[in-house]
Structures are given as C-alpha cells and as structure tokens.
mmCIF file of C-alpha atoms and ligand atoms in Angstrom:
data_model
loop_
_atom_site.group_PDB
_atom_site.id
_atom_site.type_symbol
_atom_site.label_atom_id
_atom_site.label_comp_id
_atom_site.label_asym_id
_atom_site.label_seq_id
_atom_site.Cartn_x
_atom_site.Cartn_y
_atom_site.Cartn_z
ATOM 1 C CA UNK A 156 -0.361 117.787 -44.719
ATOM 2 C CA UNK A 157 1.073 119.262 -41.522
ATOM 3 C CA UNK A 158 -1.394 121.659 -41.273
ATOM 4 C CA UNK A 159 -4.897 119.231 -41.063
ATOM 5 C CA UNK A 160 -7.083 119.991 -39.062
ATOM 6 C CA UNK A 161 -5.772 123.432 -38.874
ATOM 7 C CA UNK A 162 -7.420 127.503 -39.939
ATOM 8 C CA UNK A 163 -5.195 129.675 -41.122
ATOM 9 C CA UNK A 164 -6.289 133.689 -41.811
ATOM 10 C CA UNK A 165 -4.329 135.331 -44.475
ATOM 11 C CA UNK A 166 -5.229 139.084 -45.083
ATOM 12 C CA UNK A 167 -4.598 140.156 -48.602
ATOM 13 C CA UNK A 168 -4.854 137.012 -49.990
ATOM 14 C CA UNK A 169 -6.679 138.047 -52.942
ATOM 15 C CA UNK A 170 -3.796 139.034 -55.075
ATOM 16 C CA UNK A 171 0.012 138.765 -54.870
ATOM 17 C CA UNK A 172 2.425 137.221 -51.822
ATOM 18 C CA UNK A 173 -0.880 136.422 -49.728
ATOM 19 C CA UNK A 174 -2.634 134.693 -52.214
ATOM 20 C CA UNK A 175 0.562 132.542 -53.219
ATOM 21 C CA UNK A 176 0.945 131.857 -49.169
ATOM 22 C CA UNK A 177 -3.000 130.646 -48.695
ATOM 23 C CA UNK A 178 -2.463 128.516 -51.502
ATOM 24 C CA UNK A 179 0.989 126.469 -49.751
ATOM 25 C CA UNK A 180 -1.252 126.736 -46.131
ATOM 26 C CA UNK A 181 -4.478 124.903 -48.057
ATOM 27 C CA UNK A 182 -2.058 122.616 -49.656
ATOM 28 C CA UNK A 183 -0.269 121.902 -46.342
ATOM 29 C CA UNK A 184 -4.189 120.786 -45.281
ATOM 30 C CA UNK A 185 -5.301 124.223 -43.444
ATOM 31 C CA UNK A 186 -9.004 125.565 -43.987
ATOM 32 C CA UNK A 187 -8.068 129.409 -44.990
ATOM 33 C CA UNK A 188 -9.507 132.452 -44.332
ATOM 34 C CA UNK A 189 -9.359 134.059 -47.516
ATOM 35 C CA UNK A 190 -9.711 138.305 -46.910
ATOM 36 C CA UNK A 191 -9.435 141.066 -49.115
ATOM 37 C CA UNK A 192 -12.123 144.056 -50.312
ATOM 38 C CA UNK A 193 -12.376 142.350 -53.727
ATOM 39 C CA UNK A 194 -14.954 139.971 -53.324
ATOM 40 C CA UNK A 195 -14.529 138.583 -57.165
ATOM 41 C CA UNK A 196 -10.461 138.428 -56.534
ATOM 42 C CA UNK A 197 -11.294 136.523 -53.682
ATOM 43 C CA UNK A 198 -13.705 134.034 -55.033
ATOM 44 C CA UNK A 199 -10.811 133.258 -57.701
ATOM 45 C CA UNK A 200 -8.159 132.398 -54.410
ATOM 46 C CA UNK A 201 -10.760 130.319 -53.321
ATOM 47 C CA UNK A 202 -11.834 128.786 -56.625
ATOM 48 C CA UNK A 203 -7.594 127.952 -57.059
ATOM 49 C CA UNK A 204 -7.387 126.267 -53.436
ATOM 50 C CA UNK A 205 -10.586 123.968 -54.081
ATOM 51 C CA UNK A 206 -9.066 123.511 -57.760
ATOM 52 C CA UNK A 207 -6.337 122.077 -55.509
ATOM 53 C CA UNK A 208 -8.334 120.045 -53.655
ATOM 54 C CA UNK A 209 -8.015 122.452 -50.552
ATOM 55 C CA UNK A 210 -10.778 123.780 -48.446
ATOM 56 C CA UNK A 211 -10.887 128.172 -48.430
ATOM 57 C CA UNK A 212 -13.611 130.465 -47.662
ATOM 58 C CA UNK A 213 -13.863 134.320 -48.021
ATOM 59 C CA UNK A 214 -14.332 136.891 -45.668
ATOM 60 C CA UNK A 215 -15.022 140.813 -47.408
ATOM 61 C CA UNK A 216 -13.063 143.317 -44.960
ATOM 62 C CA UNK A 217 -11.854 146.614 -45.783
ATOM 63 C CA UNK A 218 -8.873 146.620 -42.879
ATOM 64 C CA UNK A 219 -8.658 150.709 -43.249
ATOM 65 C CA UNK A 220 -12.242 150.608 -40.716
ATOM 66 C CA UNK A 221 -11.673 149.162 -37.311
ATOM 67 C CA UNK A 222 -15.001 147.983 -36.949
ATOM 68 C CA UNK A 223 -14.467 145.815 -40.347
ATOM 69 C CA UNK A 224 -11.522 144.506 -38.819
ATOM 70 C CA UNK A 225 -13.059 143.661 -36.011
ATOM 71 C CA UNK A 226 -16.083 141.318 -37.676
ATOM 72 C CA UNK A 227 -13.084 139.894 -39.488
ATOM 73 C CA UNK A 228 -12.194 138.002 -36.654
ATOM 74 C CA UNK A 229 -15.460 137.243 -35.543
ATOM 75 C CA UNK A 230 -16.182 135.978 -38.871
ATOM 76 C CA UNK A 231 -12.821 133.657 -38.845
ATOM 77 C CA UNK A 232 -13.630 131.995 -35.739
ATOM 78 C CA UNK A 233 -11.230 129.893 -33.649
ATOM 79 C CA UNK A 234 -7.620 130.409 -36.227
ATOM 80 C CA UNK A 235 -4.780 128.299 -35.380
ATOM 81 C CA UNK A 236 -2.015 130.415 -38.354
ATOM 82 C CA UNK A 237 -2.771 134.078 -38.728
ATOM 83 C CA UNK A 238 -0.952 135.715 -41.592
ATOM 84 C CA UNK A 239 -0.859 139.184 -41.302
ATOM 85 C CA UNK A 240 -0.263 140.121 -44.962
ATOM 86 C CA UNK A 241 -2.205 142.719 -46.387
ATOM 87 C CA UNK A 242 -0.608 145.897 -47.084
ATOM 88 C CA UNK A 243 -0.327 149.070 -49.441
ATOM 89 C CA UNK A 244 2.543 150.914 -50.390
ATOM 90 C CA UNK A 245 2.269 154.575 -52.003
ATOM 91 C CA UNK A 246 5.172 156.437 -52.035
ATOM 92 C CA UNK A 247 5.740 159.915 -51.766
ATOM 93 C CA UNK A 248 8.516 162.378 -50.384
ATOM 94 C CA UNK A 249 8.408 163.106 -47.279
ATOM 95 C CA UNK A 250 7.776 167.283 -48.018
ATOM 96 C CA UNK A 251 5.055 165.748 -50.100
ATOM 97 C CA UNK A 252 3.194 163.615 -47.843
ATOM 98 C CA UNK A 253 -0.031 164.688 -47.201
ATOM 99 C CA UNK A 254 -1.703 163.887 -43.545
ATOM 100 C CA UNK A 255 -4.413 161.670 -44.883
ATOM 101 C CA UNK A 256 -2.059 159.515 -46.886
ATOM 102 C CA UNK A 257 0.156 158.762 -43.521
ATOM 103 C CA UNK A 258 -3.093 157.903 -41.586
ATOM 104 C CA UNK A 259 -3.910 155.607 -44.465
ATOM 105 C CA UNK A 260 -0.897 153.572 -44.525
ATOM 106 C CA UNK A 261 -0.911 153.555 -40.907
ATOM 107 C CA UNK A 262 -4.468 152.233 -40.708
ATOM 108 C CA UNK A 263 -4.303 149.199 -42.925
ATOM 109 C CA UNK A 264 -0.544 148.546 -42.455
ATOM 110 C CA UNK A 265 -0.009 148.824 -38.324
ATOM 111 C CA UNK A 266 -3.238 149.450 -36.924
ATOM 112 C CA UNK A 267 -5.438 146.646 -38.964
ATOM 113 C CA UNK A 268 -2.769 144.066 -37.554
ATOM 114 C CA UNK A 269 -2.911 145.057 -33.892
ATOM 115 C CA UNK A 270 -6.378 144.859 -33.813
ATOM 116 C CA UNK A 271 -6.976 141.705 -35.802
ATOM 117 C CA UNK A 272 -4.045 140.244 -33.958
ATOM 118 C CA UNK A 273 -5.229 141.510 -30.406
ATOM 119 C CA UNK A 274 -8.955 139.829 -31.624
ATOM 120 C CA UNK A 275 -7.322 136.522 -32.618
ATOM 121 C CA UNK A 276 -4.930 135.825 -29.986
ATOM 122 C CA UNK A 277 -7.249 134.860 -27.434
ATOM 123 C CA UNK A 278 -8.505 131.768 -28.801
ATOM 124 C CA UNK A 279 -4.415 131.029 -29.714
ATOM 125 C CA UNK A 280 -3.800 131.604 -25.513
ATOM 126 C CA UNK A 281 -6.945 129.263 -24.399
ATOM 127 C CA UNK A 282 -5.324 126.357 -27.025
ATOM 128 C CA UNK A 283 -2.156 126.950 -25.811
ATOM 129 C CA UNK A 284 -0.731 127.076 -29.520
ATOM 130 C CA UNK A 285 -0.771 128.968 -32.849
ATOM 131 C CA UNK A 286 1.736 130.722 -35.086
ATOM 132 C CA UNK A 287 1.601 134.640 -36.116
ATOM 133 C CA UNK A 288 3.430 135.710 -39.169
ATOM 134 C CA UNK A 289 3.612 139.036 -40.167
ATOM 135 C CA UNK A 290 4.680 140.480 -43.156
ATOM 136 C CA UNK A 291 7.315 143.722 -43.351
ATOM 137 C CA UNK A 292 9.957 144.641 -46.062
ATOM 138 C CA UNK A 293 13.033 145.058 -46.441
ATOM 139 C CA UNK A 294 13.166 148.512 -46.721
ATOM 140 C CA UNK A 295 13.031 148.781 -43.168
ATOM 141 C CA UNK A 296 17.128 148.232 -43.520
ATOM 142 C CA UNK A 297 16.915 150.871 -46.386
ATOM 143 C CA UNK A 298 17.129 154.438 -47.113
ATOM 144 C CA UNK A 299 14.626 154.673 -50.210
ATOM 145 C CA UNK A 300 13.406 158.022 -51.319
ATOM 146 C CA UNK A 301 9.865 158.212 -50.809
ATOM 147 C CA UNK A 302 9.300 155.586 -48.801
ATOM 148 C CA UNK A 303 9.507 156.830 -45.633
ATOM 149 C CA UNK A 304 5.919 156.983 -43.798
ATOM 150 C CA UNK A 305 5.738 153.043 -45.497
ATOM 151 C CA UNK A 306 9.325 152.454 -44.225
ATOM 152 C CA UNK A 307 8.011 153.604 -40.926
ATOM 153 C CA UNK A 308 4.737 151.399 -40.939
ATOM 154 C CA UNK A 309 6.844 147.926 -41.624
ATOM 155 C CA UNK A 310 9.519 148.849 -39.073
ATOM 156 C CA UNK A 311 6.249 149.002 -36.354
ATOM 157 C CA UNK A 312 5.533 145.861 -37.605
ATOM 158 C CA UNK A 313 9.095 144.146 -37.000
ATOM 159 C CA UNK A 314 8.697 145.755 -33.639
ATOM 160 C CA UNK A 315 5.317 144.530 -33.104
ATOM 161 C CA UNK A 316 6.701 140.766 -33.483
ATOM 162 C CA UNK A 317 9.086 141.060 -31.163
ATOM 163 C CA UNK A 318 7.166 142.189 -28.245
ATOM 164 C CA UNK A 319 4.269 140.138 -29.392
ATOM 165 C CA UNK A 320 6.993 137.356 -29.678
ATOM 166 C CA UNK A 321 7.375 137.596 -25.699
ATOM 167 C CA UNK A 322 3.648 137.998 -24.600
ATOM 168 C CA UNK A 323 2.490 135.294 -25.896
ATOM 169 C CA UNK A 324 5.528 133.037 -26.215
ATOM 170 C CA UNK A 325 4.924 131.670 -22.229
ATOM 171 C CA UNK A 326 1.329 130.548 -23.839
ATOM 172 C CA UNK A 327 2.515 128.545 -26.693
ATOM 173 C CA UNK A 328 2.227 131.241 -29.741
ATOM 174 C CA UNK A 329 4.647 131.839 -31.658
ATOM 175 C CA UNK A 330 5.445 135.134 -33.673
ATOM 176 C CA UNK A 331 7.647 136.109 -36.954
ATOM 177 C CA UNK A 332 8.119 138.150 -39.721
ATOM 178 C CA UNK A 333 8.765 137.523 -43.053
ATOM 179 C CA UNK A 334 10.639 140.300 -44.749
ATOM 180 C CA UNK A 335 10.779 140.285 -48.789
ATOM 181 C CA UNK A 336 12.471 142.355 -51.123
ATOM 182 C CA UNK A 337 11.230 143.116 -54.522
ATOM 183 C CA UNK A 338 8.378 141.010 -55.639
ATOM 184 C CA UNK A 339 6.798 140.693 -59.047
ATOM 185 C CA UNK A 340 3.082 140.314 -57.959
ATOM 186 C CA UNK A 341 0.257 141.353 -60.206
ATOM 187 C CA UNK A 342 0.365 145.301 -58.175
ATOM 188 C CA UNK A 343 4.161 145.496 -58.222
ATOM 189 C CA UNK A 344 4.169 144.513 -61.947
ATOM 190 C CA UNK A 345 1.259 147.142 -62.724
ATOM 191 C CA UNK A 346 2.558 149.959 -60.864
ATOM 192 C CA UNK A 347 6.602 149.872 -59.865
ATOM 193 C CA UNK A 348 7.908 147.376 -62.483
ATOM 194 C CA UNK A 349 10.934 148.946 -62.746
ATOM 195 C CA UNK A 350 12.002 149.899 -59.131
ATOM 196 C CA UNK A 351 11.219 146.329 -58.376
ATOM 197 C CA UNK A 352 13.516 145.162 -61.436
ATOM 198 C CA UNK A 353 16.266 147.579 -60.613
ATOM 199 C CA UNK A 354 16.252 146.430 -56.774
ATOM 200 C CA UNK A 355 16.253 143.009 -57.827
ATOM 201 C CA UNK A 356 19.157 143.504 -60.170
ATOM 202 C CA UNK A 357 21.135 145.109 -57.353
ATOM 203 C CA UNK A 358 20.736 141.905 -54.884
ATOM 204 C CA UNK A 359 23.135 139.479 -54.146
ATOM 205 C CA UNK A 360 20.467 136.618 -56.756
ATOM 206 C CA UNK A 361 20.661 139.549 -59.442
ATOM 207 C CA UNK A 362 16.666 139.577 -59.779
ATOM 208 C CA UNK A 363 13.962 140.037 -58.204
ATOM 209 C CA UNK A 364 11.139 136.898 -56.643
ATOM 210 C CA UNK A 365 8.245 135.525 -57.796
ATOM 211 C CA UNK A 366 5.138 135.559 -55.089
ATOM 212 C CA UNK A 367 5.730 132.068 -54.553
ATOM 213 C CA UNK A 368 9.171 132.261 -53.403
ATOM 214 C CA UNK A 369 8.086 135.020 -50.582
ATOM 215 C CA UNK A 370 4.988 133.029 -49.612
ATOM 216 C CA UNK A 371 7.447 129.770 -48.850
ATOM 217 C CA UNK A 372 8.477 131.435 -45.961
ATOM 218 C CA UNK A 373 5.407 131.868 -44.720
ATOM 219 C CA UNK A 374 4.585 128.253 -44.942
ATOM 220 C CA UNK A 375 7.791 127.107 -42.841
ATOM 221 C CA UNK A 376 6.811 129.787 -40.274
ATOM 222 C CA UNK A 377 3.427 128.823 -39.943
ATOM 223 C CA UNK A 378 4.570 125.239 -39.931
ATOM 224 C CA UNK A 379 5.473 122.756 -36.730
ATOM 225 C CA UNK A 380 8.877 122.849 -38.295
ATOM 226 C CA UNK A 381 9.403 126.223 -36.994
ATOM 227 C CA UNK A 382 8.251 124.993 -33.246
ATOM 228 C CA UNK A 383 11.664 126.852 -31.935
ATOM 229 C CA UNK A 384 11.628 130.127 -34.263
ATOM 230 C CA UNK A 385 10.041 133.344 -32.708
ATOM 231 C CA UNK A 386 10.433 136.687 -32.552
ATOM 232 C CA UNK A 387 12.674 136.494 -35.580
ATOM 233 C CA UNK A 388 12.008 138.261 -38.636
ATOM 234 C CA UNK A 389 13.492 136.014 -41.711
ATOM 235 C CA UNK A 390 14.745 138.227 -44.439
ATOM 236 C CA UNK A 391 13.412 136.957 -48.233
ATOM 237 C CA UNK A 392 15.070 139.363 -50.049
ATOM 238 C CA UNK A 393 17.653 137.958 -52.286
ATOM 239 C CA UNK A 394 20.302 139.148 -50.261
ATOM 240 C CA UNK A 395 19.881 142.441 -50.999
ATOM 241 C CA UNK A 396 20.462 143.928 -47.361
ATOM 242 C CA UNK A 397 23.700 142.536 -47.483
ATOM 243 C CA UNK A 398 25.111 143.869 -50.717
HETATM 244 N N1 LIG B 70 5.591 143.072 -53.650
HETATM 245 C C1 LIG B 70 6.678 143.526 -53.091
HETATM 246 O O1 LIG B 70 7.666 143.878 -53.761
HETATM 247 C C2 LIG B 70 6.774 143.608 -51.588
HETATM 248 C C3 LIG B 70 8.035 143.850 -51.015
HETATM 249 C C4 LIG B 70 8.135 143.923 -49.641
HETATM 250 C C5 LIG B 70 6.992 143.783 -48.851
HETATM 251 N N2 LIG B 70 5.788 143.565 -49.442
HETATM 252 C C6 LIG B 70 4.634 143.424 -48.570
HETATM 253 O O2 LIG B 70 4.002 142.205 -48.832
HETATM 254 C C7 LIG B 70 2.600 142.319 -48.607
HETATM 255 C C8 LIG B 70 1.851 141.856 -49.843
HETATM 256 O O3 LIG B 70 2.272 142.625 -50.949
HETATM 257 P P1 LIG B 70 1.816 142.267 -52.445
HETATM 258 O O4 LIG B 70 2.854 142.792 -53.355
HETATM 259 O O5 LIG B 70 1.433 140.842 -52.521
HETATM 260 O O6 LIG B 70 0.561 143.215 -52.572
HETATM 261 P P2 LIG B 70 -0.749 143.113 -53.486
HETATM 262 O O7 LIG B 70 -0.574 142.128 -54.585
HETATM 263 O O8 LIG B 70 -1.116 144.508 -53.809
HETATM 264 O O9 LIG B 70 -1.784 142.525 -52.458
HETATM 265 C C9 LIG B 70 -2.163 143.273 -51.343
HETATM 266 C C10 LIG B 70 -3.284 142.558 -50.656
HETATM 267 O O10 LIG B 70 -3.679 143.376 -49.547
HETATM 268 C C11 LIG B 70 -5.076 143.565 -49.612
HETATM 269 N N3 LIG B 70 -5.454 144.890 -49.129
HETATM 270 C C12 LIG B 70 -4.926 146.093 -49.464
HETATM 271 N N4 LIG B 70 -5.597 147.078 -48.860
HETATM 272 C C13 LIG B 70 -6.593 146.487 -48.137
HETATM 273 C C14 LIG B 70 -7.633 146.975 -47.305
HETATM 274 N N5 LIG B 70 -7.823 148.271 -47.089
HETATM 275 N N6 LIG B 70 -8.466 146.085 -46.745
HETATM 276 C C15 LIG B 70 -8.321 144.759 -46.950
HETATM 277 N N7 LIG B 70 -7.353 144.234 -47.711
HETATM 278 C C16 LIG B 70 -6.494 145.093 -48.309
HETATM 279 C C17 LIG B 70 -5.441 143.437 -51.084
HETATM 280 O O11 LIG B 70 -6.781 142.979 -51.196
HETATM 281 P P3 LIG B 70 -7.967 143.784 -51.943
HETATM 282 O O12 LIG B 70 -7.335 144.494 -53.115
HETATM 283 O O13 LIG B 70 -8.916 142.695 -52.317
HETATM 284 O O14 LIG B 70 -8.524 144.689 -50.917
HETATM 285 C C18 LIG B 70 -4.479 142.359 -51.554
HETATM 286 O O15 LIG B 70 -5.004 141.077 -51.350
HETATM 287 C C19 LIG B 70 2.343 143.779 -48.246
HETATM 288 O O16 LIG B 70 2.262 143.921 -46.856
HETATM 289 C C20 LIG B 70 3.579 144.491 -48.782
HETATM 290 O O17 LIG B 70 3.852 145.673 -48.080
HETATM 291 C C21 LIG B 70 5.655 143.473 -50.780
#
C-alpha cells in the first residue's frame, strides 16, 4: 500500500493501458481519478477498483476542449500521481492527412496534457512532491507508414518530460514516460489487431503485451521506488526498438 493516503489522476482510464494502471494505483492504496468521455465505461473502472476494495471516482472530460480540461483539474483537486494516459491514434499518410485530423490528435494527445499538467502542478510545487507519468510509444523510434502526425504528437510528449523533468525537479516532482509497443487493449484488438500482432511478432519477446504489463510501469513510476528516476522515458515494448 505505498500509495495510502495518496490521489492519483489517470486520463483514459476507462478502457485499455489506463484502466489496467488505475487499477495497480487503487490497489497500491491511491484514491483515483477515473476520466474518460464514457461515463458508463467509467462507472465499470470504478465499479472494478471498489470490487477490489479500492477507493475511485469519475470525472466526465472530453480532453479535445480546453475548457473541459481545465474543470478536470478543478474537479480532481489536490493529486499527488498524475497519469497522463489518454490518447487516440488514427493513422493516415501523410498526402492524406487532412488539417482537422492533425489538430485533433494534437488536441487530445499534446495539448490536453500541457494544460492538465500546467493545472495540476501547482498543488505538486506547494507539497513539495508528486510524480508525472506520461504515456508515448514507441513509434517515436520508428518509421511507420501512416503514423506520422501521431508519431509527431508522442515525440512532443517525450520532449515534454524532459523539460518538465527539470522545472519541477528542484520542487520535488518527478517526471517520466512510459513508452509501450503493441498492446492488445479492447481498441487495439477492435481496430489494428493485426499491425499490433505483426509488431509484436517482430520484437525481441515475439508477441505483443497485455494492458497489464504496460500499466506495471506506470505503477513503479508513480511509486516511492522510483524516488531517483526522472526525466527518463522507460521503453515497454518488448524489445522491439532494439531488434
Ligand atoms: N495500445 C497500444 O498498442 C499502444 C501502443 C503505444 C502507445 N499507446 C498509448 O497508450 C495510451 C492508451 O492507449 P490504449 O490502447 O489503452 O487506448 P484505449 O483503450 O483506446 O483507451 C484510450 C483512453 O483514452 C480516452 N480518450 C480518448 N480520447 C479522449 C478524449 N477526447 N477525451 C477524454 N478521454 C479520451 C478514452 O476514454 P473515452 O473513450 O471514455 O473517452 C480511453 O479511456 C494512448 O496514449 C496510446 O497512444 C498505446
């Protein structure tokens, strides 16, 4: 229970990697923050942490508005782990990409974090502790067709970390990324199945993670035994980068 006493936000934690990470923070003893637009997805992560015998509440924000993002962190109150999970990932080719597609990705993937981030910190700097984890991907150390504009939006948010990283660092918060590879969650197995199959076949483990898996490395970044890890962005992809 190294978390008591302790709130931890996770965005996107109705579904997939950030539902599997608020369940390891409740079970570690934090009160989450449960987010997401899907109010009835939501009430299920919470139902699952109290099943546990953890304590979760949830907070309805759509993170493509600014304003939403905004009474997010109002909403939260005081937050001692933020987890900035949430993302979305449509692909298209680059000649293909239309400008309201970019913006979109861009909205909930970089600009939903800074803000949320920029909104929670403060209470982090007055404590004189907290822990930030973003999540990126490993396609950030990729070429993949089709991915660029999301490439582009995770490789702001490894960058983000690091100067984040030294900001705050002098105040006691610490900041990292997690960076998976392919991950079977509920979207992934709905929608890109197969890339995420083939990518996991071609990584050092030979398949690709569960949610779970991912979401561990959240938990030992959010936890005290990461007191001397920031700035670093911890790569959870099966060795895949280094094949
Ligand atoms: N799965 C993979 O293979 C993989 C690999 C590398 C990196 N990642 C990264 O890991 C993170 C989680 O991925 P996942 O596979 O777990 O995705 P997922 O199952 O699709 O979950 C995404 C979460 O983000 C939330 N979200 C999406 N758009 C939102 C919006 N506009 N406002 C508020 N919440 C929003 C969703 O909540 P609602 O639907 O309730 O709004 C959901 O809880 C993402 O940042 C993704 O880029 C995933």
């Amino acid at each position: 229970m190294e978390l008591s006493g302790q709130v931890a936000l996770v965005t996107g934690s109705t579904s997939g990697i950030g539902r599997a990470a608020a369940r390891l923070l409740a079970a570690d003893g934090a009160e989450v923050v449960v987010t997401g637009r899907d109010a009835a997805r939501g009430a299920e992560t919470v139902a699952e942490i109290e099943a546990d015998g953890g304590r979760a509440r949830f907070v309805a924000v759509d993170l493509a508005d600014v304003t939403s993002v905004r009474r997010l962190a109002d909403a939260a109150g005081e937050v001692d782990v933020l987890v900035n999970n949430a993302g979305i990932f449509p692909f298209a080719p680059t000649l293909e990409q239309d400008p309201a597609g970019y913006e979109k990705l861009f909205d909930v993937n970089v600009r939903a974090l800074f803000f949320l981030t920029a909104a929670i910190v403060p209470a982090m700097i007055a404590k004189g502790a907290g822990a930030i984890v973003n999540v990126s991907s490993n396609i950030t150390g990729l070429g993949v067709p089709g991915g660029a504009v999301y490439s582009a939006t995770k490789g702001a948010v490894e960058a983000l970390t690091r100067t984040w990283a030294v900001e705050f660092g002098g105040h006691g918060v610490r900041v990292n990324t997690v960076s998976p590879g392919p991950t079977l969650t509920e979207t992934v197995k709905a929608t890109t199945a197969e890339i995420a199959e083939q990518q996991g076949k071609v990584s050092a483990l030979g398949r690709a993670a569960a949610p779970q898996e991912i979401a561990e490395a959240v938990r030992y970044l959010a936890s005290p035994r990461a007191t001397y890890v920031t700035g670093a962005t911890l790569v959870v992809d099966g060795g895949r980068l280094i094949v």
